[in-house]
PDB file of C-alpha atoms and ligand atoms in Angstrom:
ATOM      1  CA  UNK A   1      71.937 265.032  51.042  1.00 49.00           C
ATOM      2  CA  UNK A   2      70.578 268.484  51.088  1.00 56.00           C
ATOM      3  CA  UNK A   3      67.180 268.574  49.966  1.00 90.00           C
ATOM      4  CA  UNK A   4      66.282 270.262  46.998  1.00 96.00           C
ATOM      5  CA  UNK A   5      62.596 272.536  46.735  1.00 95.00           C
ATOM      6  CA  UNK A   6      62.758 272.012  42.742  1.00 96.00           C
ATOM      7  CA  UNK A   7      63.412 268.606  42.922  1.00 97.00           C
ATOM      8  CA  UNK A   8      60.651 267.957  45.176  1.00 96.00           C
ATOM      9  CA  UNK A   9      58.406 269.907  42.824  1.00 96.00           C
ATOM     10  CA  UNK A  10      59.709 267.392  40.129  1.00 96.00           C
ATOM     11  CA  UNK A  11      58.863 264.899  42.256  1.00 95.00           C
ATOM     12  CA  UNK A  12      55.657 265.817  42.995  1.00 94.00           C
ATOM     13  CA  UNK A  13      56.218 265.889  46.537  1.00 94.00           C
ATOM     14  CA  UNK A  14      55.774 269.911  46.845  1.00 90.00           C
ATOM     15  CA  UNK A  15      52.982 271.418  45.815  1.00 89.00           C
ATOM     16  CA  UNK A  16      53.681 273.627  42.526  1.00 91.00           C
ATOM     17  CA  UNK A  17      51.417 275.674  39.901  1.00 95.00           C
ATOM     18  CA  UNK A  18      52.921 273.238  36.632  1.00 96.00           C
ATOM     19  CA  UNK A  19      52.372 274.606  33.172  1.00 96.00           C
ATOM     20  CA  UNK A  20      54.327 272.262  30.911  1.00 95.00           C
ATOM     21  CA  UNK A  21      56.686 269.366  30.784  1.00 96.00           C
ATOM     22  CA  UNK A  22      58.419 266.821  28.396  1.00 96.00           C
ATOM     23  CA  UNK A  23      60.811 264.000  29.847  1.00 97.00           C
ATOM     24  CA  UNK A  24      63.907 266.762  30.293  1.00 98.00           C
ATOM     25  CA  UNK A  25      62.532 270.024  31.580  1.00 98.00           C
ATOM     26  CA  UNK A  26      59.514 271.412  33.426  1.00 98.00           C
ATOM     27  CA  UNK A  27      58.235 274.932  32.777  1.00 98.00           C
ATOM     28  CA  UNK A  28      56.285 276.057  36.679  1.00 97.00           C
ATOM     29  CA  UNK A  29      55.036 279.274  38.558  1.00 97.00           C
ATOM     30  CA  UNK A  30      57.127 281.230  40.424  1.00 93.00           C
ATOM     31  CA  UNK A  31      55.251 281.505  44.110  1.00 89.00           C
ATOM     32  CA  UNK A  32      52.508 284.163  43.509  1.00 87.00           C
ATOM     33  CA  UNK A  33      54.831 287.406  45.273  1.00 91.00           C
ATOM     34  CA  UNK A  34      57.606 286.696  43.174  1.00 91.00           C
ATOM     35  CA  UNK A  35      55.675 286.899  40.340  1.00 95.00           C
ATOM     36  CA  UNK A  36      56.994 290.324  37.920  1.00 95.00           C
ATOM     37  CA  UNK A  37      54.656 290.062  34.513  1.00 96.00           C
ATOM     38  CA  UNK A  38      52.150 288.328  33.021  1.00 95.00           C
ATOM     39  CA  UNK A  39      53.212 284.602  32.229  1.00 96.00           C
ATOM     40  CA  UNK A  40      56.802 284.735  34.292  1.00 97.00           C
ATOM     41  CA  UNK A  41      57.877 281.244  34.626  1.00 97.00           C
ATOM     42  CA  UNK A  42      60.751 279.270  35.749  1.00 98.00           C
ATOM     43  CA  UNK A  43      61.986 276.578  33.533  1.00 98.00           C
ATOM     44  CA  UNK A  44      64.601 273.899  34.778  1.00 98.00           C
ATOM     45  CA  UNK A  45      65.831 270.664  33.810  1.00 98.00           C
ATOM     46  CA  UNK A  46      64.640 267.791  35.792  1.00 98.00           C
ATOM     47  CA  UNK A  47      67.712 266.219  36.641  1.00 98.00           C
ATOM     48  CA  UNK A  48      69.746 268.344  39.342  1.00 98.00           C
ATOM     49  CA  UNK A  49      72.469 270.496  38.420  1.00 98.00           C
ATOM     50  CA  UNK A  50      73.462 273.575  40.389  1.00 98.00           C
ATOM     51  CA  UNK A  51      74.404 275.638  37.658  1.00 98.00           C
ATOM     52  CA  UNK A  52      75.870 277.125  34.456  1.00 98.00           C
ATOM     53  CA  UNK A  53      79.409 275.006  35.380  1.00 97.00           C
ATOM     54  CA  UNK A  54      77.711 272.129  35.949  1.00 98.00           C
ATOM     55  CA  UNK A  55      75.378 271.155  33.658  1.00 98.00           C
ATOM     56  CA  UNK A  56      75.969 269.664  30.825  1.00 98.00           C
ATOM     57  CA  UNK A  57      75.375 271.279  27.370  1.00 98.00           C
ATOM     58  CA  UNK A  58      72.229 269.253  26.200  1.00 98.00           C
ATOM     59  CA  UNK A  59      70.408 269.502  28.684  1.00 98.00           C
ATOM     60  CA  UNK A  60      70.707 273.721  28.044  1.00 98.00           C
ATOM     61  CA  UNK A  61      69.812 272.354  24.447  1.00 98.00           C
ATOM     62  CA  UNK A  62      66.356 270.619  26.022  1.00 98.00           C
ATOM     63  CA  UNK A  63      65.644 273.941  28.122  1.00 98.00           C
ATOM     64  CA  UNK A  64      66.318 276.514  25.413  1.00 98.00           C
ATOM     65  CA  UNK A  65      64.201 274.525  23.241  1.00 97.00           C
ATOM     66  CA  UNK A  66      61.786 274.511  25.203  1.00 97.00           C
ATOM     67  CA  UNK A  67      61.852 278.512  25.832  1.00 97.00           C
ATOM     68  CA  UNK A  68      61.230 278.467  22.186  1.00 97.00           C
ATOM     69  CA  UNK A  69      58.162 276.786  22.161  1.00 96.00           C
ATOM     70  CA  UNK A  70      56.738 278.880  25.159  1.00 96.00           C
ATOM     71  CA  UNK A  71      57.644 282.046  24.267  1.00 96.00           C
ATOM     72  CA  UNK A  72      55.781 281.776  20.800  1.00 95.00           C
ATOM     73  CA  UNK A  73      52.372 280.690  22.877  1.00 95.00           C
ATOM     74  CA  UNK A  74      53.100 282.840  24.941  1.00 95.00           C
ATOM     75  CA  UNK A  75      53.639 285.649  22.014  1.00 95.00           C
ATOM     76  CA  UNK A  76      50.417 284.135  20.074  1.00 96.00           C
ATOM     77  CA  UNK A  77      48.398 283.949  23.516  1.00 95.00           C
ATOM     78  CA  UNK A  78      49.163 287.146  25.459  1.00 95.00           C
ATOM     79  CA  UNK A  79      50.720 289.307  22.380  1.00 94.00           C
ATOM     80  CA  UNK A  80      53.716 289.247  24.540  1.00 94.00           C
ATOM     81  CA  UNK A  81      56.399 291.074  22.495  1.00 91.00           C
ATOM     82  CA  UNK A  82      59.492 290.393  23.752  1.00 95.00           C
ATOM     83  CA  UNK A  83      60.644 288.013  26.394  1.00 96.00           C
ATOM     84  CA  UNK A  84      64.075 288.358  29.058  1.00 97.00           C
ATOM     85  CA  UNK A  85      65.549 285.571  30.086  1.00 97.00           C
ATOM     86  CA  UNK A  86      67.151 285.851  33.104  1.00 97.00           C
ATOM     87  CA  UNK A  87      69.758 283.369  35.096  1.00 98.00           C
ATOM     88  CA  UNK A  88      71.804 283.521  37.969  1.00 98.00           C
ATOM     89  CA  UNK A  89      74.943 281.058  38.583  1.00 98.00           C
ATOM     90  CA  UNK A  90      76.373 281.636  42.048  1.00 97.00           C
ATOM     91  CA  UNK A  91      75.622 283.913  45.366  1.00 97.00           C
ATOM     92  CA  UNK A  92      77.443 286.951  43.786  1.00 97.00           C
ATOM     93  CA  UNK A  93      74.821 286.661  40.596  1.00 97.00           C
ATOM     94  CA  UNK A  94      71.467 286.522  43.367  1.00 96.00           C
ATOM     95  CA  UNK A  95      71.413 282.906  42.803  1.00 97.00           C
ATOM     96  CA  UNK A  96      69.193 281.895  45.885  1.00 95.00           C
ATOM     97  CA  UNK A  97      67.908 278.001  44.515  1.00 96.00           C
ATOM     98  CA  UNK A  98      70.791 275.944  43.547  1.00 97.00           C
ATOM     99  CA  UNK A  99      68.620 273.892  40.977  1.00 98.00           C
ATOM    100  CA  UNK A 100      69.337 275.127  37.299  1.00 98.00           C
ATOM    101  CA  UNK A 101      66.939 277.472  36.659  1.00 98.00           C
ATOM    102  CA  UNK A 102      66.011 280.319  33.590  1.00 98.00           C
ATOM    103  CA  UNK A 103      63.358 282.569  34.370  1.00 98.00           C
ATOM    104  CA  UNK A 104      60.847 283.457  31.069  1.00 98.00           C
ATOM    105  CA  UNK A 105      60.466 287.063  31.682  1.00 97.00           C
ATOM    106  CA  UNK A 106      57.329 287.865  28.950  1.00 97.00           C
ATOM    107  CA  UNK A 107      57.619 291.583  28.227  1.00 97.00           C
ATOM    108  CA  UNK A 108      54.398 293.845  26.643  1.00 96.00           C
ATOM    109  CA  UNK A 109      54.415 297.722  25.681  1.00 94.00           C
ATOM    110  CA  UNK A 110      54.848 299.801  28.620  1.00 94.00           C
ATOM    111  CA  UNK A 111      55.060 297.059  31.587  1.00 95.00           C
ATOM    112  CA  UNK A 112      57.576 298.926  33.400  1.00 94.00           C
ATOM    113  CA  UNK A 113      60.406 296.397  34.210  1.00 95.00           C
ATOM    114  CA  UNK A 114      63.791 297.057  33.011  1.00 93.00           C
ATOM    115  CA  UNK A 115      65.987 294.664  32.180  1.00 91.00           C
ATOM    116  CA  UNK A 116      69.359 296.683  31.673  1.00 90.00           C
ATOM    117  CA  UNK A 117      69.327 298.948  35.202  1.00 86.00           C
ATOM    118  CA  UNK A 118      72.414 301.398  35.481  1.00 90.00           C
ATOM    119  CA  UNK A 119      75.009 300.090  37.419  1.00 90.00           C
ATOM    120  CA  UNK A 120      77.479 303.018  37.376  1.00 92.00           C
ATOM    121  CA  UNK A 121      80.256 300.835  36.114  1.00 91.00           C
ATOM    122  CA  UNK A 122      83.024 301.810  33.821  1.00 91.00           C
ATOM    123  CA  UNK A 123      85.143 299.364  31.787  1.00 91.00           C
ATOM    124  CA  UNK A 124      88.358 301.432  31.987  1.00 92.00           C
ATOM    125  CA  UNK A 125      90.376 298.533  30.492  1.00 92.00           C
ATOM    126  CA  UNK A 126      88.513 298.829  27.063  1.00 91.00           C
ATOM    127  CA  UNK A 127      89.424 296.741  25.049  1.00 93.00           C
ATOM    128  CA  UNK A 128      91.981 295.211  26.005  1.00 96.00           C
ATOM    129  CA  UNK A 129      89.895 293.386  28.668  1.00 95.00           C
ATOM    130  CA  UNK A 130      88.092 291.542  26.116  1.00 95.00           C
ATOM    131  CA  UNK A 131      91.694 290.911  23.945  1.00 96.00           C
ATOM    132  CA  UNK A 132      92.403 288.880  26.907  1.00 96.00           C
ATOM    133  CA  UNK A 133      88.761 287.269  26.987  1.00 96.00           C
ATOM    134  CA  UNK A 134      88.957 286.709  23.257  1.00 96.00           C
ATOM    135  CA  UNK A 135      92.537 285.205  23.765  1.00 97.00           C
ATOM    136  CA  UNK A 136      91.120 282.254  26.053  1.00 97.00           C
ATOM    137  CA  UNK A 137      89.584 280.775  23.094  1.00 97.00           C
ATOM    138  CA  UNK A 138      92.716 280.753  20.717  1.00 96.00           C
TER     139      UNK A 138
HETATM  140 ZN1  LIG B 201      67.286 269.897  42.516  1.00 64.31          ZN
END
């Protein structure tokens, strides 16, 4: 079995900066350098699932509840303004831990990030790209 860094943080067998926890999901600290504004967090559920395709929809319910909660201390605390969430599913989304994961992203006036960078793509199948999206669901 391949060991897994967030389930030894779960575990309390690697060391971690904690910030909150209920019986599903545990909010931490990314490592101090990976650390992009004020209040970043990862949150992840504590049973091990790799990813979006894998895990199963109520556990998302436990972690997006959760995200709820923190972002409005967060908000009340900080006066953070707006929050990102960010997740990655898979090497070709910059997935590099294969333990569920959303990152809290808090955002405040004039903190530089930017969530929606230019990519220099073109959808030159508009719209009939997302006909055929909207036609898996029929
Ligand atoms: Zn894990």
């Amino acid at each position: 079995m391949v060991e897994c860094e967030f389930c030894n943080i779960v575990a309390d067998k690697s060391p971690s900066n904690k910030i909150y926890e209920d019986e599903n999901i545990l909010a931490f600290a990314p490592l101090k350098k990976g650390i992009i504004s004020k209040g970043h967090m990862l949150i992840i559920p504590k049973k091990h699932y790799s990813n979006i395709y894998d895990i199963p929809k109520e556990e998302l319910y436990h972690i997006m509840d959760s995200i709820k909660h923190i972002s409005q201390k967060l908000k009340d605390k900080f006066n953070a303004e707006g929050i990102n969430l960010l997740h990655a599913s898979g090497k070709v989304a910059q997935q590099s831990k294969f333990h569920f994961h959303i990152h809290l992203i808090p955002r405040y006036r004039d903190d530089g990030l930017d969530a929606w960078p230019k990519t220099g793509y073109e959808e030159d199948n508009f719209p009939n790209v997302y006909k055929e999206i909207a036609d898996l669901f029929k």
